[in-house]
Amino acid sequence: MNGNKTVTANFELIPPTQYTLTMAVSPQGGGTTDPAVGNHTYNENTVVNISATPTAGYQFVNWTGDVANPNSASTTVTMNGNKTVTAVFTLDLCCELVNRFSIQWNYWGYKHFEWKYYFKGNIEGNPCRKWLTVEIQLIKDGVVIDSDTKTAHGNNFDTGSIVLDSGESDWDWGHHPKGYKIKVIIYDTEGKCPPIIAYEGNI
C-alpha cells in the first residue's frame, strides 16, 4: 500500500442450465397437448405441467417418456435433462364400430320411398352400447328435399322404416326414380364420436 487504492471484483451471472422439452402426439390428429406439439425450453429442474386432450372420436391411452404418471392425461415432467414425451391416443372403440353401419332399402310405392336401416357395428358381447341418431336425406340437384331421423340403441338394432316424400307425382310403381340421391348420417348422441356419413349415393 503505497497509496489509497480502490479495487473492484467483477462478477458475471452464470446463466441457468436449460433443457428442451419436446411434445408429440401419436397418431397425428389423434389429439392435442399442452404445451403444444413442438420444442419448449425450461430451466433445469423446472416441473412442467402437461396435459393431453383427444380429438373427437379418439381417447387418451398414455404418455411415453419420462413423466410422473404415464396413465394420466394431466401429469408433470421434471426438466433434469432434455425430454421427449408423446401423448398416445387410439380411435374410440365405439366410433370405430359406428363406421360399420350399413343400410338396406326397398322401393315402397307411388311418390314415396321407404328406407329400412340397421346398425351392424356392435356385435354381441361388445362393451360398446351407444344411443345413435340416424338421419336420412332425400336429395335432388344438391338440395335436400326431405329428411327424417330416428334414434335407437346401437346394439344390432332395427329402428324400423323411414318414409321420404319427393313431393313429385310422376313416380310409377316398380320403377326407381332417377336423379335422386340418399345420404345417411349417423350422430353419436353422447357427442364423443364425430358425425359419420354411412352412405351417400344414387338411388
Short mmCIF file of N, CA and C in Angstrom, two decimals, residues 7-100:
data_model
loop_
_atom_site.label_atom_id
_atom_site.label_comp_id
_atom_site.label_asym_id
_atom_site.label_seq_id
_atom_site.Cartn_x
_atom_site.Cartn_y
_atom_site.Cartn_z
N VAL A 7 -10.21 -1.24 -5.36
CA VAL A 7 -10.24 -2.44 -6.20
C VAL A 7 -11.69 -2.91 -6.33
N THR A 8 -12.04 -3.40 -7.47
CA THR A 8 -13.41 -3.86 -7.74
C THR A 8 -13.37 -5.30 -8.21
N ALA A 9 -14.19 -6.11 -7.57
CA ALA A 9 -14.34 -7.51 -8.00
C ALA A 9 -15.48 -7.58 -9.00
N ASN A 10 -15.25 -8.05 -10.18
CA ASN A 10 -16.27 -8.16 -11.22
C ASN A 10 -16.81 -9.59 -11.25
N PHE A 11 -18.13 -9.68 -11.27
CA PHE A 11 -18.79 -10.98 -11.32
C PHE A 11 -19.66 -11.07 -12.57
N GLU A 12 -19.83 -12.23 -13.03
CA GLU A 12 -20.69 -12.48 -14.20
C GLU A 12 -21.77 -13.48 -13.81
N LEU A 13 -23.00 -13.12 -14.11
CA LEU A 13 -24.11 -14.02 -13.81
C LEU A 13 -24.00 -15.28 -14.67
N ILE A 14 -23.98 -16.39 -14.02
CA ILE A 14 -23.93 -17.65 -14.76
C ILE A 14 -25.35 -18.00 -15.19
N PRO A 15 -25.59 -18.09 -16.49
CA PRO A 15 -26.96 -18.40 -16.94
C PRO A 15 -27.37 -19.79 -16.45
N PRO A 16 -28.65 -19.94 -16.15
CA PRO A 16 -29.11 -21.25 -15.67
C PRO A 16 -29.01 -22.30 -16.77
N THR A 17 -28.79 -23.50 -16.36
CA THR A 17 -28.79 -24.61 -17.31
C THR A 17 -30.22 -24.82 -17.82
N GLN A 18 -30.34 -24.96 -19.11
CA GLN A 18 -31.67 -25.13 -19.70
C GLN A 18 -31.73 -26.43 -20.49
N TYR A 19 -32.94 -26.98 -20.52
CA TYR A 19 -33.17 -28.21 -21.26
C TYR A 19 -34.40 -28.05 -22.15
N THR A 20 -34.48 -28.91 -23.15
CA THR A 20 -35.58 -28.84 -24.13
C THR A 20 -36.59 -29.95 -23.86
N LEU A 21 -37.85 -29.54 -23.81
CA LEU A 21 -38.96 -30.50 -23.72
C LEU A 21 -39.62 -30.58 -25.09
N THR A 22 -39.62 -31.75 -25.68
CA THR A 22 -40.26 -31.97 -26.98
C THR A 22 -41.59 -32.68 -26.77
N MET A 23 -42.67 -32.03 -27.19
CA MET A 23 -44.01 -32.60 -27.08
C MET A 23 -44.41 -33.20 -28.42
N ALA A 24 -45.07 -34.36 -28.37
CA ALA A 24 -45.51 -35.04 -29.59
C ALA A 24 -46.81 -35.78 -29.32
N VAL A 25 -47.52 -36.14 -30.40
CA VAL A 25 -48.73 -36.95 -30.30
C VAL A 25 -48.65 -38.11 -31.27
N SER A 26 -49.36 -39.18 -30.96
CA SER A 26 -49.45 -40.34 -31.83
C SER A 26 -50.83 -40.97 -31.69
N PRO A 27 -51.54 -41.19 -32.81
CA PRO A 27 -51.19 -40.81 -34.18
C PRO A 27 -51.43 -39.32 -34.41
N GLN A 28 -50.91 -38.82 -35.51
CA GLN A 28 -51.14 -37.43 -35.86
C GLN A 28 -52.64 -37.19 -36.05
N GLY A 29 -53.14 -36.13 -35.42
CA GLY A 29 -54.56 -35.85 -35.50
C GLY A 29 -55.37 -36.50 -34.40
N GLY A 30 -54.73 -37.35 -33.59
CA GLY A 30 -55.46 -38.04 -32.53
C GLY A 30 -55.81 -37.17 -31.35
N GLY A 31 -55.10 -36.05 -31.20
CA GLY A 31 -55.38 -35.16 -30.08
C GLY A 31 -54.39 -34.03 -30.02
N THR A 32 -54.48 -33.23 -28.97
CA THR A 32 -53.59 -32.09 -28.78
C THR A 32 -52.93 -32.19 -27.41
N THR A 33 -51.87 -31.41 -27.23
CA THR A 33 -51.17 -31.37 -25.95
C THR A 33 -51.01 -29.93 -25.48
N ASP A 34 -50.82 -29.79 -24.19
CA ASP A 34 -50.47 -28.51 -23.59
C ASP A 34 -49.29 -28.77 -22.66
N PRO A 35 -48.12 -28.18 -22.95
CA PRO A 35 -47.77 -27.30 -24.07
C PRO A 35 -48.01 -27.98 -25.42
N ALA A 36 -48.08 -27.15 -26.46
CA ALA A 36 -48.39 -27.64 -27.80
C ALA A 36 -47.26 -28.52 -28.33
N VAL A 37 -47.59 -29.29 -29.34
CA VAL A 37 -46.60 -30.13 -30.00
C VAL A 37 -45.43 -29.27 -30.50
N GLY A 38 -44.21 -29.70 -30.21
CA GLY A 38 -43.02 -28.94 -30.60
C GLY A 38 -42.03 -28.87 -29.46
N ASN A 39 -41.03 -28.00 -29.61
CA ASN A 39 -39.96 -27.87 -28.63
C ASN A 39 -40.19 -26.68 -27.70
N HIS A 40 -39.90 -26.88 -26.42
CA HIS A 40 -40.06 -25.83 -25.41
C HIS A 40 -38.85 -25.89 -24.48
N THR A 41 -38.34 -24.71 -24.11
CA THR A 41 -37.13 -24.62 -23.29
C THR A 41 -37.48 -24.21 -21.86
N TYR A 42 -36.88 -24.92 -20.89
CA TYR A 42 -37.13 -24.64 -19.47
C TYR A 42 -35.80 -24.68 -18.71
N ASN A 43 -35.78 -23.95 -17.60
CA ASN A 43 -34.62 -24.00 -16.72
C ASN A 43 -34.53 -25.38 -16.06
N GLU A 44 -33.32 -25.72 -15.68
CA GLU A 44 -33.07 -27.01 -15.05
C GLU A 44 -33.94 -27.19 -13.80
N ASN A 45 -34.50 -28.38 -13.67
CA ASN A 45 -35.33 -28.80 -12.53
C ASN A 45 -36.71 -28.14 -12.48
N THR A 46 -37.09 -27.43 -13.55
CA THR A 46 -38.45 -26.91 -13.62
C THR A 46 -39.43 -28.08 -13.73
N VAL A 47 -40.52 -28.02 -12.97
CA VAL A 47 -41.57 -29.03 -13.07
C VAL A 47 -42.65 -28.48 -14.00
N VAL A 48 -42.83 -29.12 -15.13
CA VAL A 48 -43.74 -28.64 -16.17
C VAL A 48 -45.04 -29.43 -16.13
N ASN A 49 -46.15 -28.73 -16.05
CA ASN A 49 -47.46 -29.38 -16.14
C ASN A 49 -47.78 -29.67 -17.60
N ILE A 50 -48.17 -30.87 -17.91
CA ILE A 50 -48.55 -31.23 -19.27
C ILE A 50 -49.92 -31.89 -19.25
N SER A 51 -50.63 -31.78 -20.36
CA SER A 51 -51.95 -32.42 -20.47
C SER A 51 -52.20 -32.83 -21.91
N ALA A 52 -53.07 -33.81 -22.07
CA ALA A 52 -53.43 -34.32 -23.39
C ALA A 52 -54.95 -34.31 -23.53
N THR A 53 -55.42 -33.85 -24.69
CA THR A 53 -56.85 -33.80 -24.97
C THR A 53 -57.14 -34.52 -26.27
N PRO A 54 -57.94 -35.59 -26.26
CA PRO A 54 -58.21 -36.33 -27.50
C PRO A 54 -59.13 -35.56 -28.44
N THR A 55 -58.91 -35.75 -29.72
CA THR A 55 -59.82 -35.24 -30.74
C THR A 55 -61.09 -36.08 -30.72
N ALA A 56 -62.19 -35.49 -31.17
CA ALA A 56 -63.45 -36.23 -31.23
C ALA A 56 -63.25 -37.53 -31.99
N GLY A 57 -63.69 -38.62 -31.39
CA GLY A 57 -63.53 -39.93 -32.00
C GLY A 57 -62.32 -40.69 -31.50
N TYR A 58 -61.49 -40.04 -30.66
CA TYR A 58 -60.32 -40.69 -30.10
C TYR A 58 -60.38 -40.67 -28.58
N GLN A 59 -59.57 -41.50 -27.95
CA GLN A 59 -59.46 -41.49 -26.50
C GLN A 59 -57.98 -41.57 -26.11
N PHE A 60 -57.65 -40.95 -24.98
CA PHE A 60 -56.27 -40.95 -24.49
C PHE A 60 -55.89 -42.33 -23.98
N VAL A 61 -54.67 -42.77 -24.31
CA VAL A 61 -54.16 -44.06 -23.84
C VAL A 61 -53.13 -43.86 -22.74
N ASN A 62 -52.02 -43.20 -23.07
CA ASN A 62 -50.97 -42.97 -22.09
C ASN A 62 -49.92 -42.02 -22.66
N TRP A 63 -48.95 -41.70 -21.82
CA TRP A 63 -47.77 -40.95 -22.24
C TRP A 63 -46.60 -41.91 -22.38
N THR A 64 -45.75 -41.65 -23.36
CA THR A 64 -44.45 -42.31 -23.41
C THR A 64 -43.40 -41.25 -23.10
N GLY A 65 -42.35 -41.65 -22.42
CA GLY A 65 -41.33 -40.70 -22.00
C GLY A 65 -41.32 -40.58 -20.48
N ASP A 66 -40.43 -39.73 -19.98
CA ASP A 66 -40.21 -39.60 -18.54
C ASP A 66 -41.21 -38.62 -17.94
N VAL A 67 -42.39 -39.13 -17.60
CA VAL A 67 -43.43 -38.30 -16.97
C VAL A 67 -43.76 -38.91 -15.60
N ALA A 68 -44.39 -38.10 -14.75
CA ALA A 68 -44.68 -38.56 -13.39
C ALA A 68 -45.71 -39.68 -13.39
N ASN A 69 -46.77 -39.53 -14.19
CA ASN A 69 -47.83 -40.54 -14.23
C ASN A 69 -48.21 -40.79 -15.69
N PRO A 70 -47.66 -41.81 -16.32
CA PRO A 70 -47.90 -42.03 -17.75
C PRO A 70 -49.33 -42.36 -18.11
N ASN A 71 -50.14 -42.77 -17.15
CA ASN A 71 -51.52 -43.16 -17.45
C ASN A 71 -52.53 -42.05 -17.20
N SER A 72 -52.06 -40.89 -16.78
CA SER A 72 -52.95 -39.76 -16.52
C SER A 72 -52.82 -38.75 -17.64
N ALA A 73 -53.96 -38.26 -18.14
CA ALA A 73 -53.92 -37.27 -19.21
C ALA A 73 -53.27 -35.97 -18.75
N SER A 74 -53.34 -35.67 -17.46
CA SER A 74 -52.68 -34.50 -16.89
C SER A 74 -51.61 -34.96 -15.91
N THR A 75 -50.37 -34.59 -16.17
CA THR A 75 -49.27 -35.03 -15.31
C THR A 75 -48.16 -33.99 -15.38
N THR A 76 -46.94 -34.35 -14.95
CA THR A 76 -45.83 -33.40 -14.93
C THR A 76 -44.57 -34.05 -15.48
N VAL A 77 -43.64 -33.16 -15.89
CA VAL A 77 -42.31 -33.57 -16.33
C VAL A 77 -41.30 -32.73 -15.57
N THR A 78 -40.31 -33.36 -14.97
CA THR A 78 -39.23 -32.64 -14.29
C THR A 78 -38.05 -32.49 -15.24
N MET A 79 -37.67 -31.25 -15.50
CA MET A 79 -36.66 -30.97 -16.51
C MET A 79 -35.25 -31.06 -15.93
N ASN A 80 -34.79 -32.28 -15.70
CA ASN A 80 -33.42 -32.51 -15.26
C ASN A 80 -32.56 -33.02 -16.41
N GLY A 81 -33.07 -32.82 -17.62
CA GLY A 81 -32.39 -33.20 -18.85
C GLY A 81 -33.33 -32.95 -20.01
N ASN A 82 -32.83 -33.12 -21.23
CA ASN A 82 -33.71 -33.00 -22.39
C ASN A 82 -34.72 -34.14 -22.38
N LYS A 83 -35.97 -33.82 -22.62
CA LYS A 83 -37.03 -34.83 -22.54
C LYS A 83 -37.90 -34.79 -23.80
N THR A 84 -38.34 -35.96 -24.21
CA THR A 84 -39.35 -36.08 -25.27
C THR A 84 -40.49 -36.91 -24.71
N VAL A 85 -41.69 -36.35 -24.75
CA VAL A 85 -42.87 -37.09 -24.28
C VAL A 85 -43.91 -37.09 -25.38
N THR A 86 -44.60 -38.20 -25.50
CA THR A 86 -45.60 -38.37 -26.56
C THR A 86 -46.92 -38.78 -25.94
N ALA A 87 -47.97 -38.06 -26.30
CA ALA A 87 -49.33 -38.44 -25.90
C ALA A 87 -49.86 -39.43 -26.92
N VAL A 88 -50.22 -40.61 -26.45
CA VAL A 88 -50.70 -41.67 -27.34
C VAL A 88 -52.22 -41.73 -27.26
N PHE A 89 -52.86 -41.71 -28.41
CA PHE A 89 -54.32 -41.79 -28.50
C PHE A 89 -54.69 -43.02 -29.33
N THR A 90 -55.93 -43.45 -29.17
CA THR A 90 -56.45 -44.53 -30.00
C THR A 90 -57.87 -44.18 -30.42
N LEU A 91 -58.26 -44.70 -31.56
CA LEU A 91 -59.62 -44.46 -32.04
C LEU A 91 -60.61 -45.04 -31.06
N ASP A 92 -61.58 -44.23 -30.67
CA ASP A 92 -62.61 -44.70 -29.74
C ASP A 92 -63.28 -45.93 -30.31
N LEU A 93 -63.34 -47.00 -29.52
CA LEU A 93 -63.91 -48.26 -29.99
C LEU A 93 -65.31 -48.07 -30.52
N CYS A 94 -66.10 -47.27 -29.82
CA CYS A 94 -67.47 -47.06 -30.25
C CYS A 94 -67.51 -46.38 -31.61
N CYS A 95 -66.65 -45.38 -31.80
CA CYS A 95 -66.64 -44.67 -33.07
C CYS A 95 -66.18 -45.57 -34.20
N GLU A 96 -65.24 -46.45 -33.89
CA GLU A 96 -64.77 -47.39 -34.90
C GLU A 96 -65.92 -48.30 -35.34
N LEU A 97 -66.73 -48.71 -34.40
CA LEU A 97 -67.85 -49.59 -34.73
C LEU A 97 -68.93 -48.85 -35.48
N VAL A 98 -69.12 -47.57 -35.16
CA VAL A 98 -70.12 -46.79 -35.87
C VAL A 98 -69.81 -46.77 -37.36
N ASN A 99 -68.53 -46.83 -37.72
CA ASN A 99 -68.14 -46.82 -39.12
C ASN A 99 -68.65 -48.05 -39.87
N ARG A 100 -69.08 -49.07 -39.15
CA ARG A 100 -69.54 -50.30 -39.79
C ARG A 100 -71.05 -50.30 -40.01
#
